[in-house]
CSV table of N, CA, C and O and ligand atoms in Angstrom, one decimal:
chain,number,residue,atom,x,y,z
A,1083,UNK,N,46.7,90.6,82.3
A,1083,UNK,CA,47.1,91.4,81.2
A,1083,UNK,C,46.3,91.1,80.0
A,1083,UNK,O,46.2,89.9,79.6
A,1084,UNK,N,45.5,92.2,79.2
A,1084,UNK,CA,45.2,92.0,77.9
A,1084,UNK,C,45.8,91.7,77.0
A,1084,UNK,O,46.7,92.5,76.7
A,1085,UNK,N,45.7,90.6,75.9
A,1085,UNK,CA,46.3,90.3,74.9
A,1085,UNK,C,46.0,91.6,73.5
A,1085,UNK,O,45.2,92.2,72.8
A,1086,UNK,N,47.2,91.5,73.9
A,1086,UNK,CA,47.6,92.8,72.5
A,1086,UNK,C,47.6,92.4,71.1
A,1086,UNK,O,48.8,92.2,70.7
A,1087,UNK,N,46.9,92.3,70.5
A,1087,UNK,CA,46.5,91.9,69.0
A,1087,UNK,C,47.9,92.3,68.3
A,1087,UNK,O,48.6,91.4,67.8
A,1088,UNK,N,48.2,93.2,68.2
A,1088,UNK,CA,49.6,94.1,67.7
A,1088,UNK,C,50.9,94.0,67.9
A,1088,UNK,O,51.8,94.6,67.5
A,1089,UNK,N,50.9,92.8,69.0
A,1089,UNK,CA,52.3,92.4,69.2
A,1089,UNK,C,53.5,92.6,67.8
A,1089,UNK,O,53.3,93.1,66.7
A,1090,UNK,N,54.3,92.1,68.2
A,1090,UNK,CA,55.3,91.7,66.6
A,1090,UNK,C,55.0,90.2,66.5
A,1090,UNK,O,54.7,89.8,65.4
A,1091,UNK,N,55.0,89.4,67.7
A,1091,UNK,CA,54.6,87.9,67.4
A,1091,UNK,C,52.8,87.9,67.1
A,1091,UNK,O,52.3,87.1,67.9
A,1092,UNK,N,52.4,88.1,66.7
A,1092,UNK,CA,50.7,88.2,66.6
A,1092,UNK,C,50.9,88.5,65.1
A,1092,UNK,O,50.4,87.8,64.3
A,1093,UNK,N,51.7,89.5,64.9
A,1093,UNK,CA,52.1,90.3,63.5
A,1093,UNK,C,52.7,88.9,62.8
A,1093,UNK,O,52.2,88.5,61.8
A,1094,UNK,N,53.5,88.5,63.2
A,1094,UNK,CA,54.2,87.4,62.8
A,1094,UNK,C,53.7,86.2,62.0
A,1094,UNK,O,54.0,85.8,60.9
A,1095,UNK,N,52.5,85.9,63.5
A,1095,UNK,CA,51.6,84.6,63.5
A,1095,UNK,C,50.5,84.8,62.2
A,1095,UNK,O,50.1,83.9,61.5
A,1096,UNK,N,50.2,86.2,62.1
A,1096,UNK,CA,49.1,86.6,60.8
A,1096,UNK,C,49.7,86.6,59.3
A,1096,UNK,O,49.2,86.9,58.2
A,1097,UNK,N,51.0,86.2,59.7
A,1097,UNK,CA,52.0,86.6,58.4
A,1097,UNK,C,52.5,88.5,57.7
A,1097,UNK,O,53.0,88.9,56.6
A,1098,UNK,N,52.2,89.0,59.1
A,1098,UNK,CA,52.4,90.6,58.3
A,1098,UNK,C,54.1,90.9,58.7
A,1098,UNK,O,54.7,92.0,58.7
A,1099,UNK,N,54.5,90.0,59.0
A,1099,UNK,CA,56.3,90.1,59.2
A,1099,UNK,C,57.0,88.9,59.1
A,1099,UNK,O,56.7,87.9,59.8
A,1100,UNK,N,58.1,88.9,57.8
A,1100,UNK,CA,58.3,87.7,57.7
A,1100,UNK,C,59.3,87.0,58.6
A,1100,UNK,O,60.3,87.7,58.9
A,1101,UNK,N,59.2,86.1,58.9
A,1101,UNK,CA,60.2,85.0,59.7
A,1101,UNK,C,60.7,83.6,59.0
A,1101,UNK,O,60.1,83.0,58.0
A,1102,UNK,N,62.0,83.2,59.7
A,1102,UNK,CA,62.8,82.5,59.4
A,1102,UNK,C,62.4,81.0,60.1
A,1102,UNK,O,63.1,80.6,61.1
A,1103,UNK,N,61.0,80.1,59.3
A,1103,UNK,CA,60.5,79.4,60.4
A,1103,UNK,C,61.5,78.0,60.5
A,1103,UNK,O,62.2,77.5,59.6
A,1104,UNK,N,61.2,77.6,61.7
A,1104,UNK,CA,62.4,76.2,61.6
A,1104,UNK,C,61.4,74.9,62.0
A,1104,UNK,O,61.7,73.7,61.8
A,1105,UNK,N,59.8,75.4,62.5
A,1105,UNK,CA,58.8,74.3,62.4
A,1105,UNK,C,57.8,75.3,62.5
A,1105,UNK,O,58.0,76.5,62.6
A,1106,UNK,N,56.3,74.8,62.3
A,1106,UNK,CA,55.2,75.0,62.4
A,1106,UNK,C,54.3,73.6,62.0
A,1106,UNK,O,54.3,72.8,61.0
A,1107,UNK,N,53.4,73.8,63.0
A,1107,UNK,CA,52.1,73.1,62.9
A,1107,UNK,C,50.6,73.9,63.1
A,1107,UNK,O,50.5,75.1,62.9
A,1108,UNK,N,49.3,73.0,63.6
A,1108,UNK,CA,48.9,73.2,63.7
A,1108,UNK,C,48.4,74.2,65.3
A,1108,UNK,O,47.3,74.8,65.5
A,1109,UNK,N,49.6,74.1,66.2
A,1109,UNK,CA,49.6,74.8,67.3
A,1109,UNK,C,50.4,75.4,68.0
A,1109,UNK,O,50.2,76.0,69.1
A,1110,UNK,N,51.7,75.2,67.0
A,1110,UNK,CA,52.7,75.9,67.3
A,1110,UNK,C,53.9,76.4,66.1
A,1110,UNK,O,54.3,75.6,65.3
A,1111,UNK,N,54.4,78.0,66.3
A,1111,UNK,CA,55.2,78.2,65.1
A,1111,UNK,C,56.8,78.2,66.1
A,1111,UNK,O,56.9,78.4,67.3
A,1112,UNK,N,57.8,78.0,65.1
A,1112,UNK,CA,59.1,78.4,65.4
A,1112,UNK,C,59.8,79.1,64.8
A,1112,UNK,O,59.4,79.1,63.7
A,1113,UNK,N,60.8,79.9,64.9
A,1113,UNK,CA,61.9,80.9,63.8
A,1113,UNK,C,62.9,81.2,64.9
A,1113,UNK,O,62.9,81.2,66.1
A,1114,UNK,N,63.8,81.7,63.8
A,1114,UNK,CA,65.0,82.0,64.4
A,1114,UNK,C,65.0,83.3,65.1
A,1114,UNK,O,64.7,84.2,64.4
A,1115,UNK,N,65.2,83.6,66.2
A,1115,UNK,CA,65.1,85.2,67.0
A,1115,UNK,C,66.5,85.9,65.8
A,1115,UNK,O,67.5,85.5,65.2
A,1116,UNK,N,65.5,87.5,66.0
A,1116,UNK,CA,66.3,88.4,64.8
A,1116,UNK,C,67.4,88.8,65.5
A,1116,UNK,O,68.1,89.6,64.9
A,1117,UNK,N,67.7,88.5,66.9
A,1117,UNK,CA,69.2,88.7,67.5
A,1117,UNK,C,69.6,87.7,68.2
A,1117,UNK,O,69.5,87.8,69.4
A,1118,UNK,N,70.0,86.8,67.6
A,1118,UNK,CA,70.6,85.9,68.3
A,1118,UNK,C,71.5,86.1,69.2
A,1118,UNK,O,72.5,86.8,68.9
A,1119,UNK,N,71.3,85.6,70.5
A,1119,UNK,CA,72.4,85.5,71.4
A,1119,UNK,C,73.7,84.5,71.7
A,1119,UNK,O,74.4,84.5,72.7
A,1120,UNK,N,73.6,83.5,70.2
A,1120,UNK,CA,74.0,82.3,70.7
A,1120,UNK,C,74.4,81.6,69.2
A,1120,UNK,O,74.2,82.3,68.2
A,1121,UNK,N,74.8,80.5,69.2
A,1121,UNK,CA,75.1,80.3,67.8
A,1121,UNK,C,73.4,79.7,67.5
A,1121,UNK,O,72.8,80.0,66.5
A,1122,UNK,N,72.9,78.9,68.5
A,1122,UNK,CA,71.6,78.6,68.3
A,1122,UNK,C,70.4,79.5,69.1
A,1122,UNK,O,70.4,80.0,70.2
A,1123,UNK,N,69.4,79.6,68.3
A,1123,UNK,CA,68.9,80.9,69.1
A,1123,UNK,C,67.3,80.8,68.5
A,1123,UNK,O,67.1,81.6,67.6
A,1124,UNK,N,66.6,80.3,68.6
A,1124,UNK,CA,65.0,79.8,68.7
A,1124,UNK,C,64.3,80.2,69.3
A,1124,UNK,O,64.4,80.3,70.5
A,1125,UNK,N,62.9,80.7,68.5
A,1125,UNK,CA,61.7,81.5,69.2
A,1125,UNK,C,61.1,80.1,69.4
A,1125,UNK,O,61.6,79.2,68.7
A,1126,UNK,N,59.9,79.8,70.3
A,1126,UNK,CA,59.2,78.5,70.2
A,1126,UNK,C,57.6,79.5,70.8
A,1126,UNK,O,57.5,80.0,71.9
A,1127,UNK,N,56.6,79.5,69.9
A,1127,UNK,CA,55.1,80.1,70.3
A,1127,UNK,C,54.2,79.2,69.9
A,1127,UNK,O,54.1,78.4,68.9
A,1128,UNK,N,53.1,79.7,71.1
A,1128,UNK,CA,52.1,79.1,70.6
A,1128,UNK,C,51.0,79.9,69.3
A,1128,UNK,O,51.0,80.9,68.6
A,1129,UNK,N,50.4,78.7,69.3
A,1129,UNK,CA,49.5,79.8,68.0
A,1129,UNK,C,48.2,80.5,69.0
A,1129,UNK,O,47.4,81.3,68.5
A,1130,UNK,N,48.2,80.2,69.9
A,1130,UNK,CA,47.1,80.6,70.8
A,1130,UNK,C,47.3,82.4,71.0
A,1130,UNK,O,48.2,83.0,70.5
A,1131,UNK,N,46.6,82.7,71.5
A,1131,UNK,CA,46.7,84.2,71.6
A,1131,UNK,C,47.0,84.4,73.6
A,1131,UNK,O,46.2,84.8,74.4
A,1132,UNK,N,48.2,84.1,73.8
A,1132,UNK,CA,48.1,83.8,75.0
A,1132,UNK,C,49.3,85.1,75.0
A,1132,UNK,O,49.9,85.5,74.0
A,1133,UNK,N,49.6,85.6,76.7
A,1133,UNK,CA,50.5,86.6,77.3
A,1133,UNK,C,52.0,86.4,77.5
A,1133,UNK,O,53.1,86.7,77.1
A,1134,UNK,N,51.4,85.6,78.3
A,1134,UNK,CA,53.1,84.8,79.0
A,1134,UNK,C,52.5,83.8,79.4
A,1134,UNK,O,51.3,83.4,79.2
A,1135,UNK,N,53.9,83.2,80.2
A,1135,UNK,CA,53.3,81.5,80.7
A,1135,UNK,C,52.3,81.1,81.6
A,1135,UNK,O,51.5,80.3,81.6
A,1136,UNK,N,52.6,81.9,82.2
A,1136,UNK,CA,51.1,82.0,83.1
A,1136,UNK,C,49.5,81.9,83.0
A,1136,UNK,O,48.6,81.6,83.9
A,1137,UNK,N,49.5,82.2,81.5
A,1137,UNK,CA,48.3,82.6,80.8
A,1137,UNK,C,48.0,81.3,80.2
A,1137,UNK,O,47.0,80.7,80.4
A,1138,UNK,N,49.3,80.7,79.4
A,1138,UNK,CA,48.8,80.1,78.9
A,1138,UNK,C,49.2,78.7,79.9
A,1138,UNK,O,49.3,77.7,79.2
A,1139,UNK,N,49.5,78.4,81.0
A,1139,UNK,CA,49.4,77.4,82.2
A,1139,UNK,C,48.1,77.3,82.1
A,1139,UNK,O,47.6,76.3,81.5
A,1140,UNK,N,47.4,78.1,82.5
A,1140,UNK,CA,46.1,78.6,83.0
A,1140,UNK,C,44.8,78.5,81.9
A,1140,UNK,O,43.7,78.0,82.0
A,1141,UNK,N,45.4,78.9,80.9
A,1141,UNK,CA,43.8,78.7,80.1
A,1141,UNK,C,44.2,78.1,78.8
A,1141,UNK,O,43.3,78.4,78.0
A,1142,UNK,N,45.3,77.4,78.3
A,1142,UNK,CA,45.7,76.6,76.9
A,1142,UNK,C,44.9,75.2,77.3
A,1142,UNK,O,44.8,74.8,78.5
A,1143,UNK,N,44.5,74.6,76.4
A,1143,UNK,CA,43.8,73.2,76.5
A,1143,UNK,C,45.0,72.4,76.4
A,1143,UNK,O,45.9,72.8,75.7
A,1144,UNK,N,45.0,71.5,77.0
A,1144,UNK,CA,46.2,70.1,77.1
A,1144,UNK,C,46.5,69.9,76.1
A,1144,UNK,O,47.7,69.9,75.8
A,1145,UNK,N,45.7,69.8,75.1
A,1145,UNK,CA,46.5,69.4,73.5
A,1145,UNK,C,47.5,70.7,73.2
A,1145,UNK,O,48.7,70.6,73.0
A,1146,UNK,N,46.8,71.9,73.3
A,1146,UNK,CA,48.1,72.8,73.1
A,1146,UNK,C,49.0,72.7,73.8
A,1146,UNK,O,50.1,72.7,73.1
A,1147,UNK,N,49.1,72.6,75.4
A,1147,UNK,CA,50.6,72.8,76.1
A,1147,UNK,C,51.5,70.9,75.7
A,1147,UNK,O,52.6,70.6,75.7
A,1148,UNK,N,50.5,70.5,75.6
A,1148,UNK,CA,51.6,69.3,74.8
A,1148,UNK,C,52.3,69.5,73.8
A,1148,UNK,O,53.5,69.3,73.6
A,1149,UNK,N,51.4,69.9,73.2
A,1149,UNK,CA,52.7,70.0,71.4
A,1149,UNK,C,53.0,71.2,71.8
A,1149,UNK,O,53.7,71.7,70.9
A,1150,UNK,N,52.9,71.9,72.6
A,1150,UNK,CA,53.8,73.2,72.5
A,1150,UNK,C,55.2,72.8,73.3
A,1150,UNK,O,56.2,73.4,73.0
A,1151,UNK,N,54.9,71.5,74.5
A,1151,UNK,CA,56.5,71.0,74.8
A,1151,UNK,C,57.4,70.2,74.0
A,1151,UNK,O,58.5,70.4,73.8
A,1152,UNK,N,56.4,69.0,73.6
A,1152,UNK,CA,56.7,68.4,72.1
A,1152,UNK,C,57.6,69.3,71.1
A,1152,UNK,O,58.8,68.8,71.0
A,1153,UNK,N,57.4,70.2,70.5
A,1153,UNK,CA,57.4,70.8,70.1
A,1153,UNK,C,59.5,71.4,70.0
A,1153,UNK,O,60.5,71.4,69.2
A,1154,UNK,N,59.1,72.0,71.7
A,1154,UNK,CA,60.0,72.4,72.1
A,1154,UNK,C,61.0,71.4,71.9
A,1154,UNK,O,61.9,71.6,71.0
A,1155,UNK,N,61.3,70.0,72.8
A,1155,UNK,CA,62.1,69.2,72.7
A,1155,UNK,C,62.6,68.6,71.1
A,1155,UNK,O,63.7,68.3,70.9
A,1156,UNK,N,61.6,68.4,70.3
A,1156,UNK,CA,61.6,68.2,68.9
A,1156,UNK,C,62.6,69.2,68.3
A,1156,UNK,O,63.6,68.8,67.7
A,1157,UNK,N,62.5,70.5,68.5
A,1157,UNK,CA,62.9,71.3,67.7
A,1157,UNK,C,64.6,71.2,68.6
A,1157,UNK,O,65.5,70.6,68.0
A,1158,UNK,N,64.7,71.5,69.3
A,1158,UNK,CA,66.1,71.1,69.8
A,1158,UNK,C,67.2,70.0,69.5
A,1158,UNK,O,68.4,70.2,69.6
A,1159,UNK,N,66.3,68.7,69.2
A,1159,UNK,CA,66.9,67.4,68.6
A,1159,UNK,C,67.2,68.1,67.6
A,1159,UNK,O,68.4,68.4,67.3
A,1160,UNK,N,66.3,68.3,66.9
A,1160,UNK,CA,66.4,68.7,65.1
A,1160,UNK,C,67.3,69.9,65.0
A,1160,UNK,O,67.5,70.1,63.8
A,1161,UNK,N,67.9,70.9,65.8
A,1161,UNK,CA,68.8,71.5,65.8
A,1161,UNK,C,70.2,70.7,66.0
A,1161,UNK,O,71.1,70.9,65.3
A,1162,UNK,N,70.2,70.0,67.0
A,1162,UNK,CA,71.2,69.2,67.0
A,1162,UNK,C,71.8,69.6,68.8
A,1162,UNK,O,72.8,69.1,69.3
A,1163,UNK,N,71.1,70.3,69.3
A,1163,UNK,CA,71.3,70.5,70.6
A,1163,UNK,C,71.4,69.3,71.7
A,1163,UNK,O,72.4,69.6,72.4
A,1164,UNK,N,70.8,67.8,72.2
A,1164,UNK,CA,70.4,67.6,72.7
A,1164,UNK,C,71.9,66.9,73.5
A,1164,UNK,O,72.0,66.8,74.7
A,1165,UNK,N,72.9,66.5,72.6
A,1165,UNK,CA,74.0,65.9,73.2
A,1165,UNK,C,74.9,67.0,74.2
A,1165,UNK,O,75.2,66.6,75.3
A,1166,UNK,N,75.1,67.7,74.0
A,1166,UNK,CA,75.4,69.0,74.4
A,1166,UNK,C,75.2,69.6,75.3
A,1166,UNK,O,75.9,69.8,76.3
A,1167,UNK,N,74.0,69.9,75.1
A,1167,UNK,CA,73.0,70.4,76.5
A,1167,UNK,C,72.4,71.9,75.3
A,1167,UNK,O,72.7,72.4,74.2
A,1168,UNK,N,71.3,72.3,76.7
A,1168,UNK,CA,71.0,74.2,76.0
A,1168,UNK,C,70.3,74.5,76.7
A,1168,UNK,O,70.4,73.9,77.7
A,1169,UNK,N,69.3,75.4,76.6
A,1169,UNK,CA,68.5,76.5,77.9
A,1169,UNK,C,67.8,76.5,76.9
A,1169,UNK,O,68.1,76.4,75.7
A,1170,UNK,N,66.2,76.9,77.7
A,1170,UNK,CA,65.1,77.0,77.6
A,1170,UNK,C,64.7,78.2,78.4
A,1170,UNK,O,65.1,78.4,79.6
A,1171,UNK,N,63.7,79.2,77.6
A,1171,UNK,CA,63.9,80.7,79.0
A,1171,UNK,C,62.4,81.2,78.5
A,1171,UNK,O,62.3,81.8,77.5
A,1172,UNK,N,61.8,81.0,78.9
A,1172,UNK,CA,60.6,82.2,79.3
A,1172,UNK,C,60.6,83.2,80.1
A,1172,UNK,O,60.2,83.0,81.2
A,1173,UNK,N,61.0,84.5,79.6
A,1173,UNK,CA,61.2,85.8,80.1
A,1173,UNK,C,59.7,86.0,80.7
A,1173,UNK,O,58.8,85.7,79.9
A,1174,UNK,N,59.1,86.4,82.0
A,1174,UNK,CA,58.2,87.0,82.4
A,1174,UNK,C,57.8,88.4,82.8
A,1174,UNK,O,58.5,88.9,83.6
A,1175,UNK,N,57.0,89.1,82.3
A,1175,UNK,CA,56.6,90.2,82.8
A,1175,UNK,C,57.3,91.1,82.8
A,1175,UNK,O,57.9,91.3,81.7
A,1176,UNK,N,57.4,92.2,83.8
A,1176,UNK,CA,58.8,93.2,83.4
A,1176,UNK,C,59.7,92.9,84.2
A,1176,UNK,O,60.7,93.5,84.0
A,1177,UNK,N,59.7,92.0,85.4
A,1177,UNK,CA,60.8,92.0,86.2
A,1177,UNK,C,61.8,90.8,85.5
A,1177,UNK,O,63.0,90.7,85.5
A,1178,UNK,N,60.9,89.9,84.7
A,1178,UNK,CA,61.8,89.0,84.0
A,1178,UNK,C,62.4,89.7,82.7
A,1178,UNK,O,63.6,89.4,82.6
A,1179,UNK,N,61.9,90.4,81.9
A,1179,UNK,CA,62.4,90.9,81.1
A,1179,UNK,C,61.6,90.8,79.9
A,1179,UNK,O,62.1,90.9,78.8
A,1180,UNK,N,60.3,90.5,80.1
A,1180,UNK,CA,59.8,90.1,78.5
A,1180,UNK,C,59.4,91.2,77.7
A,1180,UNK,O,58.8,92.2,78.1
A,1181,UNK,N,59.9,91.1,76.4
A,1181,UNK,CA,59.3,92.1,75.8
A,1181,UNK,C,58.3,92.5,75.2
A,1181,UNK,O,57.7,93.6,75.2
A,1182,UNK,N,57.9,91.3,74.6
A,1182,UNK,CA,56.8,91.0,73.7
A,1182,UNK,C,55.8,90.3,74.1
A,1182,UNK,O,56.0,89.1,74.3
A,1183,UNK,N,54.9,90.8,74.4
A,1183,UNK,CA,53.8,89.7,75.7
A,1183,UNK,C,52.5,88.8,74.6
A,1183,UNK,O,51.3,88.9,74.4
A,1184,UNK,N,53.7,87.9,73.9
A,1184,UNK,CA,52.9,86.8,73.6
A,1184,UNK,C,54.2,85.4,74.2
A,1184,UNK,O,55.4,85.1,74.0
A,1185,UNK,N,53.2,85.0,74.8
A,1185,UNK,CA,53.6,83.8,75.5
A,1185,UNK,C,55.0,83.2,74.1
A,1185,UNK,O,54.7,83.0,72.9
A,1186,UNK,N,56.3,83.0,74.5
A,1186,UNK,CA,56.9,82.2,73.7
A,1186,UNK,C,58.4,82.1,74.3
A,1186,UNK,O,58.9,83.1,74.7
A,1187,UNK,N,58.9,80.9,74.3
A,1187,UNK,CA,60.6,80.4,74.7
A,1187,UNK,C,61.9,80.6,73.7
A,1187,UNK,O,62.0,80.4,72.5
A,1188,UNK,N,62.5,80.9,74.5
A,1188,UNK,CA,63.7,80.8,73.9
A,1188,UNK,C,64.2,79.4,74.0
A,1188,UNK,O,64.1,78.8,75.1
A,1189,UNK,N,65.0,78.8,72.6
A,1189,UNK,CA,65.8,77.6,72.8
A,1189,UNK,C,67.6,78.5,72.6
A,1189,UNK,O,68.0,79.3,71.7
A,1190,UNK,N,68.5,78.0,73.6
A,1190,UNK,CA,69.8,78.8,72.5
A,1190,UNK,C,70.3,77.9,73.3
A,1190,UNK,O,70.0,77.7,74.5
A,1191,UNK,N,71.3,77.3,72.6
A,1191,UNK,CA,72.4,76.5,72.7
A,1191,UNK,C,73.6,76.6,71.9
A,1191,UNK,O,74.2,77.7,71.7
A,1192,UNK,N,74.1,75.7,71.4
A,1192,UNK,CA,75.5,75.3,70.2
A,1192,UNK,C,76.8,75.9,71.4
A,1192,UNK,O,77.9,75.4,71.2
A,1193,UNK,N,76.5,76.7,72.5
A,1193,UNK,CA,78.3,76.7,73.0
A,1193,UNK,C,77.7,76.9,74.3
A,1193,UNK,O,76.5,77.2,74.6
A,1194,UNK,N,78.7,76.6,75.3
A,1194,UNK,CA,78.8,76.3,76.3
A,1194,UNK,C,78.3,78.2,77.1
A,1194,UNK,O,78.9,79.2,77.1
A,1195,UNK,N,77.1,78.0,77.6
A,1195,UNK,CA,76.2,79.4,77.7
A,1195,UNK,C,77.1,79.6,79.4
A,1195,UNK,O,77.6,78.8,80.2
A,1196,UNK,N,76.7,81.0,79.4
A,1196,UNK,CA,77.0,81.6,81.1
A,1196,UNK,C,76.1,81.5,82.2
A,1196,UNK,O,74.9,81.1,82.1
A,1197,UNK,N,76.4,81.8,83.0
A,1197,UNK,CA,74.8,81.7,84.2
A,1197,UNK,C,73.6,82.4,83.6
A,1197,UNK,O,73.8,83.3,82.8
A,1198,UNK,N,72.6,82.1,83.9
A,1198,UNK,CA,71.4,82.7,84.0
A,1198,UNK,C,70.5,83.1,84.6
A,1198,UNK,O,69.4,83.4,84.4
A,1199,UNK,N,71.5,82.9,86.0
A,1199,UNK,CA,70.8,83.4,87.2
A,1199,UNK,C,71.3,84.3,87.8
A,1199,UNK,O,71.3,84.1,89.0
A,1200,UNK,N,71.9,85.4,87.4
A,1200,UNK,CA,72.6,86.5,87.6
A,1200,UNK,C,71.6,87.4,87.8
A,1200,UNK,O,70.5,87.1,87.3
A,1201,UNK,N,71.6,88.5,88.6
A,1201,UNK,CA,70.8,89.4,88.9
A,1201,UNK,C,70.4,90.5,87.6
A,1201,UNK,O,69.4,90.9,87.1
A,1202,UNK,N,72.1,90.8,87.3
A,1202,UNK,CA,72.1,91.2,85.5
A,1202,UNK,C,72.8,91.1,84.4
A,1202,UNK,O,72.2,91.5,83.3
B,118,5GP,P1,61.7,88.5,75.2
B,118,5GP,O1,62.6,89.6,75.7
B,118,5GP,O2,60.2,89.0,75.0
B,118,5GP,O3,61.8,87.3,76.0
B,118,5GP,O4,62.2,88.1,73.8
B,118,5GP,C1,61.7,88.6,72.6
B,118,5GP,C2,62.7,88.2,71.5
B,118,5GP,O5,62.1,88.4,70.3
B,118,5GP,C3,64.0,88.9,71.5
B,118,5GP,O6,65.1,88.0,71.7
B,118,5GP,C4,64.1,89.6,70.1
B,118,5GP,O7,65.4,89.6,69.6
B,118,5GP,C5,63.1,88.8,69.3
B,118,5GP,N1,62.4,89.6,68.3
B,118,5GP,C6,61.8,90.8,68.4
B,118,5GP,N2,61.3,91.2,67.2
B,118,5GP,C7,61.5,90.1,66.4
B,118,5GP,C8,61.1,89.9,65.0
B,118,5GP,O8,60.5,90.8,64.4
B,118,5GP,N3,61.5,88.8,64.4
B,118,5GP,C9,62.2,87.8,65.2
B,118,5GP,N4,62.5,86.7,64.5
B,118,5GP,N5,62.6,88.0,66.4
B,118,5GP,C10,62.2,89.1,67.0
């Protein structure tokens, strides 16, 4: 799949839509998703211009997919998630359900979540 310059996360990343960031560095941004499904509800992206996970498995350099896990677990501490428990979800493609085809996770936790392995 071609990377779509025009995403809303691309739009995001360029600053032409504002977000609610909860980290950013030099390789990765975070904000709050504008529908949360959860009391905790976290975008986690790379700054890379990547698709889905796949993409960026395949062609992010190790320093990125480090701090992009880093990252991930960091921001969950600092939410306050970690005693608890929470989910981590990379929607894929269209059978997974992704919408926006820039590579990025969901963090959502704060209450005791339902299966996520339901068909729907
Ligand atoms: P996906 O279905 O691609 O895995 O998830 C995309 C997520 O992006 C959805 O949970 C949706 O609520 C969130 N989202 C879509 N547009 C925006 C936006 O403009 N700002 C923020 N913060 N989240 C968005």
């Amino acid at each position: 799949m071609t990377y779509d310059t025009n995403n809303i996360f691309a739009k995001i990343l360029r600053g032409e839509i504002p977000n609610k960031t909860v980290l950013e560095n030099e390789y990765v941004l975070a904000f709050h998703d504008i529908h949360p499904q959860a009391p905790v509800h976290i975008l986690v992206i790379p700054k890379g211009a990547y698709t889905d996970i796949g993409d960026f498995g395949a062609h992010a350099s190790e320093k990125e997919i480090a701090e992009f896990y880093r990252a991930v677990s960091q921001i969950a501490k600092d939410a306050g998630l970690t005693a608890e428990g929470y989910r981590v979800v990379a929607n894929t493609g269209v059978n997974g359900g992704q919408d926006v085809p820039h590579f990025h996770v969901h963090i959502i936790g704060g209450e005791k979540l339902g299966s996520s392995l339901r068909r729907s």
